[in-house]
Amino acid sequence: MFWTILLPYCVTFVLGNTTDERIPFFHGHVFENSPPGSKVNGLSIPVKRIDPQRWCSKSGMHLKLLGDRSEDFHVFAHHRRGHILLKTSNVLDREERAEYFLSVALCCQSCASAERVVAEVASIKVDVLDTNDHEPTFQHADVKITLDDATALRSVVYTVKAEDIDSGKNAELIYYALPRNGSFYIVPKTGDILLVDSILGLAQPIKFSVFARDHGWPARTSQKMDIAISPRQWPALPQLDNGLSRKSRSVPEPVLITVSEDASIGSVIMNLHPVRFQSASFELIHPDADNSPVTVSRDSGDLVISRRLDRETQPLVEITVKVQDKRGECAVTYPNICTIRLYALVPFPPVQYVTVSPARADFT
């Protein structure tokens, strides 16, 4: 019983000196780009915690900062409050250095040299907090894409990527495109450019600009990245005999076209209007409208998808369209024949070509 009571006192006596020698730790922060003389927030060291009388009983106390880049700060004692504080000596840049590990040293008469330091009395960590002082940047100024016009809808045709060297929300980016167009959509969080509407039959490139904006305050926006997407039509497929070869020139040869099974309803596959006639009418002869996945506009000659295509169940669609001049003449070059036979074929997977500048890197 006697030893049970006495043992804790013995342990405390033996370890007491070690506990007293432990250097107290303090933590503070300051925002980057703050002017010199800015106070390090959250950092206040009570003078009594460092016990200066223990080291300098007869002379005055002097403080000195030690550690890598300690010259970026200066330490001073606030005598009214009885605390030791830190202020910046220079403008800090978080991208250059995000944190400092320093020590407060004590000198008894002066701190003119390192030899006068009698003790390190406190350990300090200072975090340099980020301000939104950088805008997002793209690696390339423009991107040129050659995209097969039969590309499946909802396909990712390209992914833009910007970088922001800030941190936290200041580096979280969203993407958007201007001017808005109905064919492509950019996913704000990922930068994926999606094909959302058919580009079948489009001859001119689709041009728009992409921007990146961060979540900082105030928000910063990147310079534009120009995007140009040029539709590429599939080459004509070899003519299919399929038992439909013509024995007479009185029947025109079929026109072969390709179309993606993911082409949206209402997409224009092609225009049948002959150049020779300024006024013509068009009529779908075979199959009837209820059984055909495409329709033809009577006045414009636009061949339009009317229902979803399925390559697995119907890989080949044959239609016959009657084209006649509204003045009563035949609209095709064959005498007394006013029909054009067309095939609508579901294509193989599309091909995409991308060119980026100024790096001139090509991807296939």
Coordinates of C-alpha atoms in Angstrom, one line a residue:
M1 CA 0.0 0.0 0.0
F2 CA 2.9 2.3 0.9
W3 CA 4.6 1.8 -2.5
T4 CA 1.3 2.2 -4.4
I5 CA 1.0 5.7 -3.0
L6 CA 4.7 6.7 -3.2
L7 CA 5.3 5.4 -6.8
P8 CA 3.4 8.2 -8.7
Y9 CA 5.3 10.9 -6.8
C10 CA 8.6 9.2 -7.7
V11 CA 7.7 9.1 -11.4
T12 CA 6.6 12.7 -11.4
F13 CA 9.8 13.7 -9.7
V14 CA 12.0 11.8 -12.2
L15 CA 10.0 13.0 -15.3
G16 CA 9.3 16.5 -14.1
N17 CA 12.3 18.1 -15.8
T18 CA 11.5 16.5 -19.2
T19 CA 8.0 17.9 -19.1
D20 CA 9.1 21.4 -18.3
E21 CA 11.6 21.4 -21.2
R22 CA 8.9 20.7 -23.9
I23 CA 8.8 23.7 -26.3
P24 CA 5.2 25.1 -26.7
F25 CA 3.8 25.0 -30.2
F26 CA 1.8 27.9 -31.8
H27 CA -0.1 28.1 -35.1
G28 CA -1.2 31.1 -37.2
H29 CA -2.0 32.2 -40.7
V30 CA -1.8 35.2 -43.0
F31 CA -3.3 35.8 -46.5
E32 CA -0.9 36.0 -49.4
N33 CA -0.4 39.4 -51.1
S34 CA -1.0 41.1 -47.7
P35 CA 1.1 44.3 -47.4
P36 CA 4.3 44.2 -45.2
G37 CA 3.4 44.7 -41.6
S38 CA 0.3 42.6 -41.7
K39 CA -0.3 40.7 -38.5
V40 CA -0.2 36.9 -38.4
N41 CA -3.7 36.0 -37.4
G42 CA -4.5 33.4 -34.7
L43 CA -1.0 33.6 -33.3
S44 CA -0.5 35.1 -29.8
I45 CA 2.2 33.7 -27.5
P46 CA 1.8 34.6 -23.8
V47 CA 5.1 35.9 -22.4
K48 CA 4.6 33.8 -19.3
R49 CA 4.6 30.7 -21.4
I50 CA 8.2 31.2 -22.3
D51 CA 9.3 32.2 -18.8
P52 CA 11.9 34.9 -19.8
Q53 CA 13.0 35.4 -16.1
R54 CA 14.3 31.9 -16.1
W55 CA 16.9 32.7 -18.8
C56 CA 17.4 36.4 -18.4
S57 CA 17.0 37.2 -14.7
K58 CA 19.1 40.4 -14.6
S59 CA 19.0 41.8 -18.1
G60 CA 16.3 42.6 -20.6
M61 CA 14.6 40.1 -22.9
H62 CA 15.2 40.1 -26.7
L63 CA 13.5 38.0 -29.3
K64 CA 14.8 36.5 -32.5
L65 CA 13.1 34.3 -35.2
L66 CA 15.0 31.3 -36.5
G67 CA 14.2 29.0 -39.4
D68 CA 14.2 29.0 -43.2
R69 CA 13.0 32.3 -44.6
S70 CA 12.5 33.7 -41.1
E71 CA 13.4 37.1 -42.6
D72 CA 9.9 37.2 -44.1
F73 CA 8.6 38.0 -40.6
H74 CA 9.5 40.0 -37.6
V75 CA 8.6 39.2 -34.0
F76 CA 7.8 41.7 -31.2
A77 CA 6.4 41.7 -27.7
H78 CA 3.1 43.5 -27.0
H79 CA 3.9 44.7 -23.5
R80 CA 0.3 45.9 -22.7
R81 CA -1.2 42.5 -23.4
G82 CA 1.8 40.5 -22.4
H83 CA 1.9 38.6 -25.6
I84 CA 4.4 37.9 -28.4
L85 CA 3.1 38.6 -32.0
L86 CA 4.4 38.2 -35.5
K87 CA 4.0 40.5 -38.5
T88 CA 5.1 40.1 -42.1
S89 CA 8.2 41.8 -43.4
N90 CA 7.5 41.1 -47.1
V91 CA 4.6 40.4 -49.5
L92 CA 4.1 36.6 -49.4
D93 CA 3.1 34.4 -52.3
R94 CA 1.4 31.1 -51.5
E95 CA 2.3 29.6 -54.8
E96 CA 6.0 30.2 -53.9
R97 CA 5.7 29.0 -50.3
A98 CA 2.6 27.8 -48.5
E99 CA 3.8 27.3 -45.0
Y100 CA 6.6 28.4 -42.6
F101 CA 8.2 26.5 -39.7
L102 CA 9.9 28.9 -37.3
S103 CA 11.3 29.1 -33.8
V104 CA 11.2 32.0 -31.4
A105 CA 14.7 32.4 -29.7
L106 CA 15.5 34.3 -26.6
C107 CA 18.5 36.5 -26.1
C108 CA 19.4 38.3 -22.8
Q109 CA 21.1 41.5 -23.9
S110 CA 20.8 41.6 -27.6
C111 CA 20.3 39.3 -30.6
A112 CA 23.1 40.8 -32.7
S113 CA 24.5 37.4 -33.5
A114 CA 23.3 33.8 -33.3
E115 CA 25.8 33.1 -30.5
R116 CA 23.8 35.3 -28.1
V117 CA 20.7 33.0 -28.3
V118 CA 20.3 31.3 -25.0
A119 CA 17.2 29.2 -25.7
E120 CA 14.5 28.4 -28.2
V121 CA 11.3 29.1 -26.3
A122 CA 8.5 28.5 -28.9
S123 CA 7.8 26.6 -32.1
I124 CA 5.6 28.3 -34.7
K125 CA 3.9 27.3 -37.9
V126 CA 2.5 30.0 -40.2
D127 CA 0.1 29.0 -43.1
V128 CA 0.0 31.3 -46.1
L129 CA -3.6 31.3 -47.2
D130 CA -4.7 31.5 -50.9
T131 CA -6.3 34.5 -52.5
N132 CA -7.8 34.3 -56.0
D133 CA -5.0 36.0 -57.8
H134 CA -4.6 33.7 -60.8
E135 CA -7.0 33.1 -63.7
P136 CA -7.5 29.6 -65.3
T137 CA -5.4 29.0 -68.4
F138 CA -5.8 26.6 -71.3
Q139 CA -2.8 24.8 -72.8
H140 CA -4.0 25.5 -76.4
A141 CA -5.4 28.6 -78.0
D142 CA -7.6 26.8 -80.5
V143 CA -8.7 23.3 -81.4
K144 CA -9.9 22.1 -84.8
I145 CA -11.9 18.9 -85.0
T146 CA -12.9 16.9 -88.0
L147 CA -15.9 14.8 -86.9
D148 CA -17.8 12.2 -88.8
D149 CA -21.3 13.4 -89.4
A150 CA -22.7 10.0 -88.4
T151 CA -21.2 10.2 -84.9
A152 CA -23.6 8.8 -82.3
L153 CA -25.4 11.3 -80.2
R154 CA -24.2 11.9 -76.7
S155 CA -20.6 11.0 -77.8
V156 CA -17.8 12.9 -76.2
V157 CA -16.0 14.4 -79.1
Y158 CA -13.3 16.3 -77.1
T159 CA -12.5 17.3 -73.5
V160 CA -11.1 20.7 -72.7
K161 CA -8.9 21.1 -69.7
A162 CA -7.7 24.3 -68.0
E163 CA -5.4 24.7 -65.0
D164 CA -5.5 27.1 -62.1
I165 CA -2.5 27.3 -59.7
D166 CA -4.6 28.7 -56.9
S167 CA -6.0 26.3 -54.3
G168 CA -9.3 25.2 -52.8
K169 CA -12.4 26.8 -54.4
N170 CA -10.2 29.3 -56.1
A171 CA -9.0 26.3 -58.3
E172 CA -12.3 24.6 -58.8
L173 CA -13.4 25.3 -62.4
I174 CA -16.5 25.2 -64.5
Y175 CA -16.6 25.3 -68.3
Y176 CA -19.1 27.0 -70.7
A177 CA -19.3 27.8 -74.4
L178 CA -20.2 31.0 -76.2
P179 CA -22.1 31.4 -78.4
R180 CA -24.5 28.6 -77.5
N181 CA -25.3 26.2 -80.3
G182 CA -27.8 23.3 -80.6
S183 CA -25.3 20.7 -81.8
F184 CA -22.8 20.6 -79.0
Y185 CA -23.0 20.9 -75.2
I186 CA -20.1 21.3 -72.8
V187 CA -20.4 19.6 -69.4
P188 CA -19.6 22.3 -66.8
K189 CA -17.8 20.2 -64.3
T190 CA -15.8 17.9 -66.6
G191 CA -15.2 20.0 -69.8
D192 CA -16.5 17.1 -72.0
I193 CA -17.9 18.4 -75.3
L194 CA -21.0 16.2 -76.2
L195 CA -22.7 15.9 -79.5
V196 CA -26.4 16.5 -78.7
D197 CA -28.0 16.9 -82.1
S198 CA -27.3 15.4 -85.5
I199 CA -24.8 17.2 -87.8
L200 CA -25.8 15.1 -90.8
G201 CA -25.6 17.1 -94.0
L202 CA -23.9 20.1 -92.5
A203 CA -21.3 21.5 -94.8
Q204 CA -19.9 24.4 -92.7
P205 CA -17.8 24.0 -89.6
I206 CA -19.5 24.8 -86.2
K207 CA -17.5 27.4 -84.3
F208 CA -17.7 28.4 -80.7
S209 CA -15.4 29.4 -77.8
V210 CA -14.9 27.7 -74.5
F211 CA -14.2 29.5 -71.3
A212 CA -13.2 28.3 -67.8
R213 CA -14.2 30.1 -64.6
D214 CA -13.2 29.5 -61.1
H215 CA -15.3 29.5 -57.9
G216 CA -13.2 32.2 -56.2
W217 CA -14.3 35.6 -55.1
P218 CA -14.2 37.6 -57.2
A219 CA -14.4 34.8 -59.8
R220 CA -11.7 34.8 -62.6
T221 CA -12.3 33.7 -66.1
S222 CA -9.8 32.3 -68.6
Q223 CA -9.0 33.6 -72.0
K224 CA -11.1 31.8 -74.7
M225 CA -10.2 28.6 -76.5
D226 CA -11.6 28.6 -80.0
I227 CA -13.3 25.4 -81.1
A228 CA -14.0 24.6 -84.8
I229 CA -15.8 21.3 -85.6
S230 CA -16.1 20.4 -89.2
P231 CA -18.5 17.6 -90.2
R232 CA -17.1 14.9 -92.3
Q233 CA -19.4 12.9 -94.6
W234 CA -18.9 9.2 -95.1
P235 CA -17.5 8.2 -98.5
A236 CA -20.0 6.4 -100.7
L237 CA -20.1 2.7 -100.1
P238 CA -19.6 0.2 -102.9
Q239 CA -22.7 -0.3 -104.9
L240 CA -24.7 -3.3 -103.5
D241 CA -26.2 -5.6 -106.1
N242 CA -28.6 -7.4 -103.7
G243 CA -30.6 -8.6 -106.6
L244 CA -31.6 -5.1 -107.6
S245 CA -29.3 -4.5 -110.7
R246 CA -30.8 -2.6 -113.5
K247 CA -31.1 -4.1 -117.0
S248 CA -32.1 -0.9 -118.6
R249 CA -30.9 2.7 -118.5
S250 CA -34.5 3.6 -118.1
V251 CA -34.1 3.2 -114.3
P252 CA -31.7 5.5 -112.6
E253 CA -28.9 4.1 -110.5
P254 CA -29.5 4.1 -106.7
V255 CA -28.0 6.9 -104.5
L256 CA -26.1 5.4 -101.5
I257 CA -26.1 7.4 -98.2
T258 CA -25.2 6.6 -94.6
V259 CA -26.8 7.7 -91.4
S260 CA -26.1 7.0 -87.7
E261 CA -28.6 4.9 -85.8
D262 CA -28.4 7.5 -83.0
A263 CA -29.4 10.3 -85.3
S264 CA -32.3 12.2 -83.7
I265 CA -35.8 12.3 -85.0
G266 CA -36.3 15.3 -87.2
S267 CA -32.7 15.2 -88.5
V268 CA -32.3 16.1 -92.1
I269 CA -30.3 13.4 -93.9
M270 CA -29.9 15.1 -97.2
N271 CA -31.8 17.3 -99.7
L272 CA -33.1 15.8 -102.9
H273 CA -33.9 19.1 -104.7
P274 CA -32.3 18.8 -108.2
V275 CA -30.3 21.8 -109.3
R276 CA -31.8 21.7 -112.8
F277 CA -35.3 22.6 -111.7
Q278 CA -36.2 25.6 -109.5
S279 CA -39.7 24.2 -108.7
A280 CA -40.2 20.5 -107.9
S281 CA -42.4 18.3 -105.8
F282 CA -41.4 15.1 -103.9
E283 CA -43.4 12.1 -103.0
L284 CA -42.4 9.0 -101.1
I285 CA -43.6 6.0 -103.1
H286 CA -42.1 3.0 -101.3
P287 CA -42.5 2.1 -98.5
D288 CA -45.6 3.9 -97.3
A289 CA -45.2 6.6 -94.6
D290 CA -46.4 4.3 -91.8
N291 CA -43.6 1.7 -92.5
S292 CA -40.7 4.0 -93.4
P293 CA -38.3 5.4 -90.9
V294 CA -37.8 8.5 -93.1
T295 CA -40.1 11.0 -94.7
V296 CA -39.6 13.4 -97.5
S297 CA -40.8 17.0 -97.6
R298 CA -43.0 17.6 -100.6
D299 CA -41.8 21.1 -101.3
S300 CA -38.2 21.3 -100.0
G301 CA -37.1 17.7 -100.8
D302 CA -35.6 17.3 -97.3
L303 CA -35.2 13.6 -96.4
V304 CA -36.0 13.6 -92.6
I305 CA -35.8 10.8 -90.0
S306 CA -39.2 10.1 -88.6
R307 CA -38.4 7.4 -86.1
R308 CA -35.5 5.8 -84.3
L309 CA -33.1 3.7 -86.4
D310 CA -31.8 0.3 -85.2
R311 CA -28.8 -1.1 -87.1
E312 CA -29.3 -4.5 -85.5
T313 CA -32.9 -5.0 -86.7
Q314 CA -32.8 -3.0 -89.9
P315 CA -29.3 -2.4 -91.3
L316 CA -30.5 -1.5 -94.7
V317 CA -33.5 0.7 -95.6
E318 CA -34.6 1.1 -99.3
I319 CA -36.9 3.9 -100.2
T320 CA -38.2 5.2 -103.5
V321 CA -39.0 8.9 -104.0
K322 CA -40.8 10.4 -107.0
V323 CA -39.4 13.7 -108.1
Q324 CA -41.4 15.8 -110.6
D325 CA -41.2 19.3 -111.8
K326 CA -44.3 21.2 -110.8
R327 CA -44.6 22.4 -114.4
G328 CA -45.3 18.8 -115.4
E329 CA -41.8 17.9 -116.7
C330 CA -39.7 15.0 -115.4
A331 CA -37.2 16.1 -112.8
V332 CA -34.5 13.5 -113.7
T333 CA -32.5 13.1 -116.8
Y334 CA -34.1 9.8 -117.9
P335 CA -37.0 10.1 -120.3
N336 CA -40.4 9.4 -118.7
I337 CA -38.9 8.3 -115.4
C338 CA -39.5 10.4 -112.4
T339 CA -38.2 8.3 -109.6
I340 CA -34.9 8.1 -107.6
R341 CA -34.1 5.0 -105.6
L342 CA -32.2 5.6 -102.3
Y343 CA -30.5 3.5 -99.7
A344 CA -30.2 4.7 -96.1
L345 CA -27.4 2.6 -94.4
V346 CA -26.4 2.6 -90.8
P347 CA -22.6 3.3 -90.8
F348 CA -19.7 1.8 -89.0
P349 CA -18.3 3.6 -85.9
P350 CA -17.3 7.2 -86.8
V351 CA -13.8 8.6 -87.2
Q352 CA -12.6 11.7 -85.5
Y353 CA -9.6 13.9 -86.2
V354 CA -8.4 16.6 -83.8
T355 CA -5.8 19.4 -84.4
V356 CA -4.8 21.7 -81.6
S357 CA -2.8 24.9 -81.8
P358 CA -0.2 26.3 -81.1
A359 CA 1.3 22.9 -80.2
R360 CA 0.3 21.4 -83.6
A361 CA -0.4 18.1 -82.0
D362 CA -2.6 15.7 -84.0
F363 CA -4.8 13.0 -82.6
T364 CA -6.7 10.4 -84.6

